[in-house]
XYZ file of C-alpha atoms in Angstrom:
644
model
C 0.000 0.000 0.000
C 2.831 2.357 0.821
C 4.246 1.613 -2.629
C 0.901 2.502 -4.225
C 0.788 5.866 -2.513
C 4.358 6.546 -3.507
C 3.737 5.771 -7.188
C 0.676 8.049 -7.251
C 2.676 10.768 -5.528
C 5.624 10.324 -7.844
C 3.660 10.464 -11.089
C 1.817 13.633 -10.158
C 5.025 15.405 -9.150
C 3.349 17.032 -6.199
C 4.089 15.390 -2.902
C 7.517 14.252 -1.791
C 6.648 13.566 1.821
C 4.531 10.408 2.182
C 3.114 11.643 5.461
C 1.367 14.553 3.750
C -2.329 14.275 3.154
C -3.226 13.719 -0.457
C -1.832 13.351 -3.967
C -2.636 16.206 -6.311
C -6.180 16.963 -7.409
C -6.535 16.056 -11.098
C -8.939 18.035 -13.288
C -10.827 16.337 -16.128
C -13.143 18.106 -18.605
C -15.739 16.521 -20.853
C -18.431 17.822 -23.226
C -21.609 15.817 -22.859
C -25.023 16.381 -24.446
C -28.088 14.150 -24.560
C -29.147 10.785 -23.167
C -26.749 8.527 -25.093
C -23.637 10.587 -24.346
C -24.609 10.581 -20.645
C -24.524 6.780 -20.635
C -21.117 6.818 -22.371
C -19.744 9.251 -19.781
C -20.623 6.821 -16.972
C -18.501 4.070 -18.562
C -15.629 6.508 -19.077
C -15.861 7.691 -15.451
C -15.942 4.110 -14.141
C -12.729 3.274 -16.010
C -11.045 6.400 -14.588
C -12.266 5.745 -11.018
C -11.254 2.076 -11.144
C -7.555 2.875 -11.669
C -7.236 6.229 -9.908
C -5.304 6.946 -6.716
C -5.818 10.699 -6.794
C -8.725 12.959 -5.917
C -10.541 14.077 -9.073
C -12.534 17.077 -10.197
C -14.754 16.461 -13.237
C -15.841 19.489 -15.263
C -18.832 18.751 -17.514
C -19.995 21.093 -20.272
C -23.570 19.900 -20.705
C -26.939 20.576 -22.238
C -29.998 20.586 -19.937
C -30.613 16.849 -20.409
C -27.079 15.706 -19.515
C -26.914 18.157 -16.600
C -30.066 16.691 -15.042
C -28.885 13.110 -15.554
C -25.272 13.511 -14.411
C -25.910 15.842 -11.476
C -28.455 13.362 -10.068
C -26.113 10.426 -10.738
C -23.046 11.930 -9.022
C -25.120 13.221 -6.101
C -26.434 9.699 -5.454
C -23.144 7.947 -6.313
C -21.318 9.684 -3.451
C -17.799 8.736 -4.529
C -15.191 9.964 -2.004
C -12.604 12.493 -3.198
C -14.550 13.345 -6.357
C -15.833 16.840 -7.117
C -18.133 17.649 -10.022
C -18.897 20.981 -11.706
C -21.321 21.725 -14.537
C -21.185 24.447 -17.182
C -24.107 25.388 -19.406
C -23.377 24.580 -23.055
C -26.186 26.915 -24.141
C -24.168 29.874 -22.872
C -21.225 28.812 -25.046
C -23.066 28.014 -28.281
C -22.725 31.552 -29.644
C -18.923 31.131 -29.473
C -18.966 28.335 -32.073
C -22.399 28.365 -33.759
C -20.992 30.423 -36.665
C -18.771 27.482 -37.703
C -20.416 25.133 -40.268
C -19.710 21.536 -39.121
C -20.463 18.273 -40.929
C -19.429 15.988 -38.051
C -22.141 13.859 -36.385
C -21.356 15.480 -33.003
C -22.928 18.743 -34.245
C -22.335 21.969 -32.360
C -21.180 20.086 -29.229
C -18.192 18.766 -31.222
C -16.857 22.326 -31.316
C -17.253 23.130 -27.594
C -13.715 22.105 -26.614
C -12.492 25.246 -28.360
C -14.243 27.325 -25.671
C -12.726 25.685 -22.574
C -10.438 28.596 -21.669
C -13.582 30.699 -21.405
C -15.940 28.043 -19.951
C -13.738 26.721 -17.137
C -12.786 28.756 -14.017
C -10.151 31.404 -14.722
C -7.948 30.110 -11.879
C -7.824 26.554 -13.300
C -4.367 26.191 -14.826
C -4.385 22.666 -16.332
C -6.994 20.137 -17.431
C -7.223 16.761 -19.190
C -9.950 16.907 -21.850
C -11.645 13.642 -22.879
C -14.223 12.558 -25.427
C -17.116 10.508 -24.028
C -16.094 7.378 -26.026
C -12.830 6.855 -24.106
C -11.859 3.891 -21.892
C -8.901 4.098 -19.488
C -6.691 1.058 -18.897
C -4.345 2.800 -16.448
C -4.174 5.455 -13.726
C -5.063 8.894 -15.135
C -2.340 10.372 -12.857
C 0.263 9.035 -15.332
C -1.291 11.168 -18.058
C -1.486 14.189 -15.746
C 2.218 13.730 -15.003
C 3.084 14.430 -18.656
C 2.341 18.137 -18.063
C 5.779 18.178 -16.382
C 7.414 17.260 -19.695
C 6.018 20.295 -21.534
C 8.601 22.860 -22.616
C 7.994 26.463 -21.599
C 6.243 27.182 -24.899
C 4.031 24.065 -25.171
C 0.348 24.545 -24.378
C -1.421 21.485 -25.864
C -0.632 17.771 -25.504
C -2.036 15.468 -28.228
C -1.556 12.036 -29.802
C -0.896 11.824 -33.546
C -3.888 10.910 -35.702
C -3.813 7.176 -36.447
C -5.534 7.296 -39.843
C -4.473 8.872 -43.159
C -7.304 11.403 -42.976
C -5.095 14.513 -42.890
C -2.696 13.128 -45.519
C -5.624 13.424 -47.947
C -5.167 10.025 -49.622
C -8.085 8.100 -48.082
C -10.201 8.469 -51.212
C -10.450 10.515 -54.402
C -11.431 14.187 -54.071
C -10.800 14.060 -50.312
C -9.473 17.451 -49.240
C -8.699 17.641 -45.489
C -8.004 20.715 -43.371
C -4.315 21.648 -43.057
C -2.386 19.659 -40.460
C 1.157 18.960 -39.349
C 2.033 15.639 -41.005
C -0.594 13.051 -40.052
C -2.291 15.606 -37.815
C -3.471 15.079 -34.239
C -6.550 13.485 -32.686
C -8.434 15.558 -30.088
C -10.147 12.702 -28.208
C -7.524 13.095 -25.450
C -6.018 16.543 -24.859
C -3.736 17.991 -22.205
C -4.671 21.684 -22.090
C -2.384 24.117 -20.302
C -5.175 26.654 -19.764
C -3.071 29.248 -17.992
C -0.602 29.450 -20.909
C -3.364 29.316 -23.533
C -5.045 32.341 -21.978
C -1.705 34.128 -21.881
C -1.100 33.705 -25.637
C -4.659 34.800 -26.528
C -6.002 31.384 -27.521
C -9.583 32.552 -28.100
C -8.575 35.096 -30.705
C -5.986 32.775 -32.294
C -8.305 29.831 -32.947
C -11.011 32.175 -34.274
C -8.651 33.776 -36.770
C -7.458 30.313 -37.849
C -11.025 29.069 -38.321
C -12.120 32.186 -40.222
C -9.139 31.935 -42.569
C -9.570 28.228 -43.371
C -13.363 28.390 -43.726
C -12.924 30.752 -46.657
C -11.753 27.782 -48.728
C -12.926 24.725 -46.714
C -16.520 25.979 -46.162
C -17.098 23.689 -43.128
C -15.316 21.434 -40.654
C -15.509 17.664 -41.211
C -14.092 16.603 -37.836
C -15.392 19.481 -35.680
C -12.868 20.976 -33.201
C -10.129 18.612 -34.435
C -9.852 20.395 -37.784
C -9.418 23.791 -36.115
C -6.895 22.484 -33.553
C -4.853 20.972 -36.400
C -4.928 24.097 -38.551
C -3.825 26.109 -35.507
C -0.951 23.670 -34.767
C 0.191 23.714 -38.419
C 0.696 27.468 -38.008
C 2.194 27.150 -34.500
C 3.971 23.754 -34.277
C 6.114 24.864 -31.318
C 2.960 24.963 -29.109
C 2.170 21.219 -29.301
C 3.588 18.434 -27.129
C 3.193 15.087 -28.892
C 1.977 12.385 -26.531
C 2.970 8.712 -26.974
C 0.395 7.002 -29.200
C -0.798 4.597 -26.476
C -2.505 7.534 -24.712
C -5.129 7.583 -27.458
C -5.375 4.304 -29.366
C -7.920 5.237 -32.023
C -10.291 2.583 -33.318
C -11.643 4.648 -36.211
C -12.783 3.151 -39.531
C -9.425 3.639 -41.294
C -7.224 3.290 -38.233
C -3.577 2.279 -38.320
C -3.530 2.017 -34.520
C -2.008 -1.479 -34.699
C 1.290 0.182 -35.663
C 1.191 2.041 -32.327
C 1.799 -0.930 -30.038
C 3.312 -4.402 -29.977
C 1.525 -5.773 -26.897
C -2.030 -4.854 -25.933
C -0.795 -4.681 -22.327
C 1.143 -1.523 -23.354
C -2.069 0.410 -23.961
C -3.225 3.223 -21.709
C -6.346 4.691 -23.338
C -8.746 3.187 -25.905
C -10.738 5.601 -28.071
C -13.861 4.246 -29.814
C -13.893 7.040 -32.376
C -15.692 5.212 -35.149
C -19.411 5.928 -35.673
C -19.677 2.102 -35.569
C -18.144 2.147 -32.044
C -17.705 -1.476 -30.823
C -18.166 -2.984 -34.307
C -14.925 -1.493 -35.653
C -12.344 -3.743 -37.386
C -9.059 -4.324 -35.545
C -7.135 -7.534 -34.893
C -7.380 -6.943 -31.120
C -10.957 -5.651 -31.129
C -12.161 -8.520 -28.909
C -9.657 -7.532 -26.234
C -10.679 -3.876 -26.479
C -14.372 -4.727 -26.461
C -13.988 -6.914 -23.364
C -12.122 -4.132 -21.579
C -14.941 -1.717 -22.427
C -17.689 -4.199 -21.411
C -15.928 -4.792 -18.095
C -16.482 -1.146 -17.146
C -19.874 -0.919 -18.829
C -21.229 -3.635 -16.519
C -18.962 -2.978 -13.530
C -20.764 -2.472 -10.213
C -20.373 1.261 -9.636
C -20.993 0.809 -5.895
C -17.530 -0.768 -5.626
C -15.996 2.554 -6.702
C -17.241 4.281 -3.540
C -14.140 3.133 -1.681
C -12.057 5.749 0.118
C -8.700 6.624 -1.420
C -5.832 5.136 0.566
C -4.095 7.784 2.661
C -6.380 10.499 1.335
C -9.039 11.652 3.807
C -11.894 12.881 1.618
C -13.642 16.132 2.348
C -16.999 14.592 3.253
C -20.116 16.394 2.052
C -22.738 17.450 4.641
C -24.986 14.659 3.285
C -22.267 12.053 3.874
C -21.623 13.314 7.418
C -25.366 13.253 8.168
C -25.696 9.743 6.754
C -22.726 8.480 8.761
C -24.194 9.924 11.971
C -27.572 8.286 11.274
C -25.900 4.911 10.633
C -23.937 5.163 13.886
C -27.162 5.780 15.798
C -28.634 2.441 14.677
C -28.608 -0.403 17.187
C -27.016 -3.478 15.617
C -28.804 -5.699 18.166
C -32.203 -4.420 17.042
C -33.975 -7.308 15.261
C -35.055 -4.777 12.600
C -31.530 -3.395 12.097
C -31.348 -4.553 8.459
C -34.656 -2.845 7.641
C -33.582 0.399 9.277
C -30.204 0.317 7.568
C -31.875 -0.164 4.195
C -33.815 3.042 4.694
C -30.503 4.910 5.014
C -28.907 3.320 1.954
C -28.227 5.841 -0.802
C -28.866 4.179 -4.151
C -27.211 5.423 -7.309
C -29.823 6.764 -9.703
C -29.415 7.223 -13.451
C -32.397 9.252 -14.697
C -33.600 9.076 -18.316
C -31.408 6.120 -19.200
C -32.848 6.114 -22.746
C -33.857 8.851 -25.163
C -36.859 10.756 -23.771
C -39.048 13.356 -25.447
C -42.168 14.911 -23.988
C -44.113 18.019 -24.948
C -46.536 19.257 -22.264
C -50.185 19.474 -23.323
C -51.747 22.922 -23.488
C -54.808 22.036 -21.376
C -52.876 20.901 -18.243
C -54.828 17.629 -17.975
C -52.014 15.241 -18.825
C -51.508 12.035 -16.818
C -48.308 9.970 -16.489
C -48.468 6.253 -15.736
C -46.004 5.700 -12.855
C -44.615 2.263 -11.973
C -41.488 0.394 -10.889
C -40.035 -2.946 -11.893
C -37.036 -5.231 -11.786
C -35.525 -7.556 -14.388
C -38.139 -10.298 -13.908
C -40.990 -8.015 -15.060
C -39.304 -6.659 -18.185
C -41.632 -8.607 -20.472
C -44.571 -6.435 -19.308
C -43.219 -3.242 -20.873
C -44.330 -3.819 -24.457
C -47.879 -4.705 -23.382
C -48.162 -1.613 -21.166
C -46.975 0.602 -24.033
C -49.679 -0.898 -26.258
C -52.376 -0.249 -23.638
C -51.291 3.259 -22.593
C -50.325 5.829 -25.213
C -49.664 8.665 -22.749
C -46.398 9.485 -20.954
C -44.892 6.852 -18.659
C -42.338 7.168 -15.829
C -40.690 3.868 -14.899
C -38.063 3.235 -12.230
C -36.087 0.031 -12.799
C -34.264 -1.626 -9.890
C -31.235 -3.275 -11.481
C -27.539 -4.027 -11.244
C -25.150 -2.367 -13.709
C -25.048 -5.563 -15.783
C -28.856 -5.875 -15.789
C -29.185 -2.244 -16.904
C -27.149 -3.146 -19.994
C -29.365 -6.190 -20.651
C -32.381 -3.892 -20.411
C -30.744 -1.445 -22.837
C -30.213 -4.228 -25.404
C -33.810 -5.412 -24.902
C -35.236 -1.904 -25.383
C -33.101 -1.217 -28.465
C -34.216 -4.503 -30.061
C -37.941 -3.938 -29.391
C -39.882 -2.182 -32.165
C -42.590 -1.210 -29.657
C -40.200 0.391 -27.132
C -37.993 2.000 -29.817
C -40.981 3.876 -31.177
C -42.037 5.272 -27.796
C -40.084 8.384 -26.845
C -42.456 9.553 -24.057
C -41.331 6.828 -21.635
C -38.803 7.909 -18.984
C -36.687 4.967 -17.808
C -34.839 5.666 -14.542
C -32.325 3.115 -13.244
C -32.054 2.706 -9.460
C -28.967 0.570 -8.919
C -29.177 -2.469 -6.663
C -27.589 -2.383 -3.256
C -28.397 -4.111 0.038
C -30.508 -7.193 0.689
C -34.021 -5.739 0.348
C -35.970 -4.427 -2.611
C -36.436 -0.739 -1.668
C -39.826 -0.693 -3.391
C -41.064 2.667 -2.095
C -37.780 4.431 -2.794
C -37.928 3.086 -6.362
C -41.570 4.215 -6.673
C -40.602 7.695 -5.482
C -37.930 7.991 -8.183
C -40.590 7.250 -10.828
C -43.086 9.619 -9.166
C -40.668 12.539 -8.772
C -39.638 12.335 -12.421
C -43.131 12.417 -13.898
C -43.560 15.599 -15.931
C -47.345 15.978 -15.961
C -49.779 17.603 -13.490
C -51.384 14.200 -12.704
C -50.044 10.689 -12.117
C -51.600 7.233 -12.333
C -49.847 5.232 -9.583
C -49.886 1.600 -10.644
C -47.793 -1.572 -10.748
C -46.047 -2.867 -13.844
C -47.877 -6.225 -13.797
C -51.245 -4.518 -14.463
C -52.560 -3.733 -17.918
C -54.813 -0.665 -18.042
C -57.955 -0.926 -20.147
C -57.652 0.386 -23.696
C -58.504 4.085 -23.783
C -57.875 4.636 -20.053
C -55.431 7.480 -20.791
C -58.060 9.568 -22.618
C -60.764 8.661 -20.099
C -58.611 9.848 -17.178
C -57.784 13.147 -18.870
C -61.490 13.881 -19.338
C -62.286 12.829 -15.762
C -59.571 15.128 -14.366
C -61.519 18.055 -15.823
C -64.995 16.765 -14.872
C -64.009 16.232 -11.226
C -62.081 19.514 -10.996
C -58.913 17.752 -9.851
C -56.917 20.982 -10.206
C -58.767 22.597 -7.283
C -59.838 19.653 -5.120
C -58.043 16.881 -3.242
C -59.170 13.701 -4.933
C -57.640 10.286 -5.467
C -59.384 8.526 -8.368
C -59.570 4.769 -7.790
C -59.119 2.566 -10.880
C -60.795 -0.783 -9.976
C -58.380 -3.710 -10.152
C -59.101 -7.198 -11.482
C -56.980 -10.236 -12.193
C -56.734 -13.287 -14.394
C -54.994 -16.579 -13.713
C -54.567 -17.137 -17.451
C -51.274 -16.265 -19.119
C -53.114 -15.749 -22.418
C -56.115 -13.491 -22.047
C -58.443 -12.013 -24.625
C -58.385 -8.543 -23.082
C -61.888 -7.051 -22.569
C -62.569 -4.034 -24.766
C -65.368 -2.616 -22.595
C -66.863 -2.699 -19.108
C -69.709 -4.906 -20.398
C -67.213 -7.434 -21.742
C -65.284 -7.379 -18.445
C -68.483 -8.010 -16.428
C -69.302 -10.931 -18.703
C -65.812 -12.413 -18.113
C -66.255 -11.902 -14.345
C -69.504 -13.855 -14.476
C -67.847 -16.626 -16.499
C -64.929 -16.909 -14.061
C -62.152 -15.920 -16.484
C -61.608 -12.750 -14.408
C -61.786 -12.065 -10.655
C -61.706 -8.992 -8.476
C -58.063 -8.477 -7.524
C -56.737 -10.651 -4.701
C -60.269 -11.646 -3.604
C -59.037 -15.149 -2.681
C -55.857 -14.184 -0.730
C -56.244 -10.577 0.461
C -59.833 -9.296 0.072
C -59.173 -6.383 2.490
C -56.805 -4.771 0.014
C -59.529 -3.850 -2.471
C -62.896 -4.630 -0.857
C -63.610 -0.926 -0.052
C -63.716 -0.281 -3.837
C -67.195 -1.850 -3.559
C -67.213 -3.937 -6.722
C -70.951 -4.690 -6.356
C -71.720 -0.989 -6.651
C -69.212 -0.574 -9.472
C -71.040 -3.111 -11.661
C -73.969 -0.723 -12.179
C -72.359 2.649 -11.426
C -72.400 5.284 -14.150
C -70.916 8.183 -12.169
C -67.878 8.371 -9.845
C -68.712 7.468 -6.244
C -66.887 8.196 -2.996
C -65.669 5.390 -0.733
C -64.248 5.556 2.789
C -60.815 4.440 3.864
C -60.672 1.067 5.635
C -57.680 -0.731 7.158
C -55.334 -2.306 4.576
C -57.010 -0.576 1.610
C -54.460 -0.303 -1.210
C -56.156 0.762 -4.457
C -54.374 2.082 -7.537
C -55.099 5.778 -7.855
C -54.812 8.869 -10.019
C -53.734 11.942 -8.045
C -52.034 15.272 -8.557
C -48.288 14.957 -8.939
C -47.740 16.952 -5.722
C -49.222 14.110 -3.642
C -47.239 12.721 -0.663
C -44.303 10.463 -1.507
C -44.258 6.789 -0.518
C -42.857 6.006 2.941
C -39.398 4.530 2.382
C -39.210 2.594 5.643
C -41.283 -0.117 3.928
C -39.057 -2.339 1.813
C -39.628 -5.687 0.171
C -43.126 -7.067 0.543
C -45.868 -5.667 2.751
C -47.508 -2.353 3.570
C -45.735 -0.302 0.947
C -48.918 0.867 -0.844
C -51.188 0.652 2.227
C -49.131 3.308 4.027
C -49.368 5.623 1.019
C -53.171 5.434 0.821
C -53.348 6.088 4.567
C -51.337 9.273 4.150
C -53.560 10.409 1.269
C -56.564 9.825 3.524
C -54.888 11.655 6.430
C -54.390 14.608 4.067
C -58.151 14.435 3.430
C -58.099 13.283 -0.159
C -61.519 12.026 -1.290
C -61.290 8.460 -2.608
C -63.458 8.426 -5.765
C -64.050 5.166 -7.653
C -64.242 5.577 -11.448
C -67.273 3.783 -12.949
C -65.844 3.187 -16.436
C -62.212 2.419 -15.640
C -60.495 -0.876 -14.943
C -57.091 -2.571 -14.962
C -56.179 -6.258 -14.998
C -53.334 -7.970 -13.151
C -51.441 -10.483 -15.291
C -50.108 -13.677 -13.683
C -46.410 -14.168 -12.922
C -44.144 -16.132 -10.590
C -44.097 -14.816 -6.985
C -41.357 -12.305 -6.199
C -38.387 -13.137 -3.983
C -39.670 -10.684 -1.357
C -43.119 -12.275 -0.953
C -41.425 -15.661 -0.500
C -39.192 -14.143 2.206
C -42.239 -12.596 3.909
C -44.080 -15.925 3.941
C -41.140 -17.977 5.175
C -39.592 -15.641 7.784
C -41.306 -14.867 11.092
C -38.683 -12.221 11.957
C -39.468 -10.477 8.641
C -43.174 -10.389 9.556
C -42.411 -9.234 13.134
C -40.282 -6.373 11.823
C -43.002 -5.349 9.443
C -45.400 -5.085 12.409
C -42.852 -2.965 14.314
C -42.495 -0.637 11.325
C -46.290 -0.418 10.994
C -46.595 0.666 14.643
C -43.907 3.303 14.183
C -45.574 4.534 10.995
C -48.910 4.902 12.840
C -47.248 6.916 15.583
C -45.483 9.163 13.053
C -48.758 9.662 11.195
C -50.621 10.693 14.341
C -47.814 13.141 15.264
C -47.901 14.605 11.765
C -51.677 14.844 11.260
C -53.025 14.925 14.810
C -56.716 14.099 15.183
C -57.056 13.292 11.472
C -54.875 10.216 12.069
C -56.514 8.909 15.273
C -58.745 6.510 13.371
C -55.674 4.616 12.106
C -54.489 3.907 15.650
C -58.000 2.779 16.608
C -58.242 0.578 13.528
C -54.818 -0.918 14.265
C -55.875 -1.846 17.815
C -59.017 -3.511 16.509
C -57.168 -5.726 14.038
């Protein structure tokens, strides 16, 4: 371990005394826009964190989408000795929007030119990385190369590993001017302090303006302008060894860069084909990339050896709460779960939603894990409105889900579904935490709180939007109950109307939900009345009532003390009732539960008496908290509990 600290210290050229606190803080900048680039950044960051022995500060130039995703991810990741800053790409667009660019990266491919302006004026050096980079070594080694710069050198780059800038790739190919083979800008060492001193902003602009008179546009975004600038000012570039940016582009000659793959430091997937590029060692590279793609990010939360991290107030608070727990308490594991901070990756896939003008829109909100994935296509066919789904998965499962979604015609064509990954940690399924992630990221005024193993009736989305207006949901506290039914048949001819559903009930192909195992859960819906009802009717709360409801998005969140199986929805309905929501049953709405194997958590509940005892303890504590919070409005719950 002492050796490890010494090597980190030595490469960063900062600390000579091993007793001092920390190796140098390394700064890394990255331009990231959109959902797909945000996923790529996570893999890049994992590869950097896996090898690092230094504290890091990531600087992200982002659009609104990537900012929301990455800020939430890093906040919940809580990696020690890592700082993150965000800079608004919109504020920088005017700096580069005048440059015509044919590259698929669009305007964001030019943003690296603006870093002297975008990043803090007191930041002297930074490593700049593309999102499609994978590290195979400690980034401190790369940072250490700044020491090798001469007094005049301001940019460190690896030579381009294709013949692009030599102009002989194909007929009529005219590249921008470059020094020899040119340089690739996927990995850059930027000496910001020196760049500012020589007037970088004015210099690159003049270069771009001059070349665009004959070239008309850039083909490789910022790379063309960097190369034209270097051709004019070769003394300013420090050429990095080729293994710091092994380029797997379509016409790459990267194999000439190395003899052994073990020599490589950084892999750059700079082909539009990404992992499908041709190279004799592509399997090795792909496996390295997949290792980090599916690597459990929780393992990267380890403290740096010999480097006491500056703990955030949230971390300090969390640590204090954990220390207060009694390890001899039979419910210790449950209480600890409530304090677990799960990594969250919002909008894992492309998401597009335009708010409706009439403010009546409803989002279907649900959560699921890997074993319910097959329900997604059916739900999308039954519900055309926006959907917010939280998926509880490991890193590897999230990649399986991604492949599944990209292969599904139904899911590919639905852009109004927000998929939010909550990464697995701990021994319980934190069902209410996962539900809250889906609820908080719904973008409509109203939400339909359901479970993923229910199919809503066809046309429910439109029916709910009309009902929201009819019942004046905007100005009243109402929870609209959608009556729940179930089938024991894996293949069901889904009823197209209430009349057809009633006929199937009478024939025994459908049942009221859980009537045979847990009638209390839905009995207050009053199915007998529903059969003939033509207008919404109010029902009263009863113990253990857990209907599926439509409410305003600003409703109470789910209580996160309830994990696994039992009382997770019941507690939520109780809080709605305590807040004096009217429970209104909808006469022309229904949903049907589809059969599936029992979950791991229900099996644990049934087989473990200590699990059931803890659930009762948590229920008692919830009742007490409810009565403290709502006073007399919550007394009936305590009375009901005593009578059970």
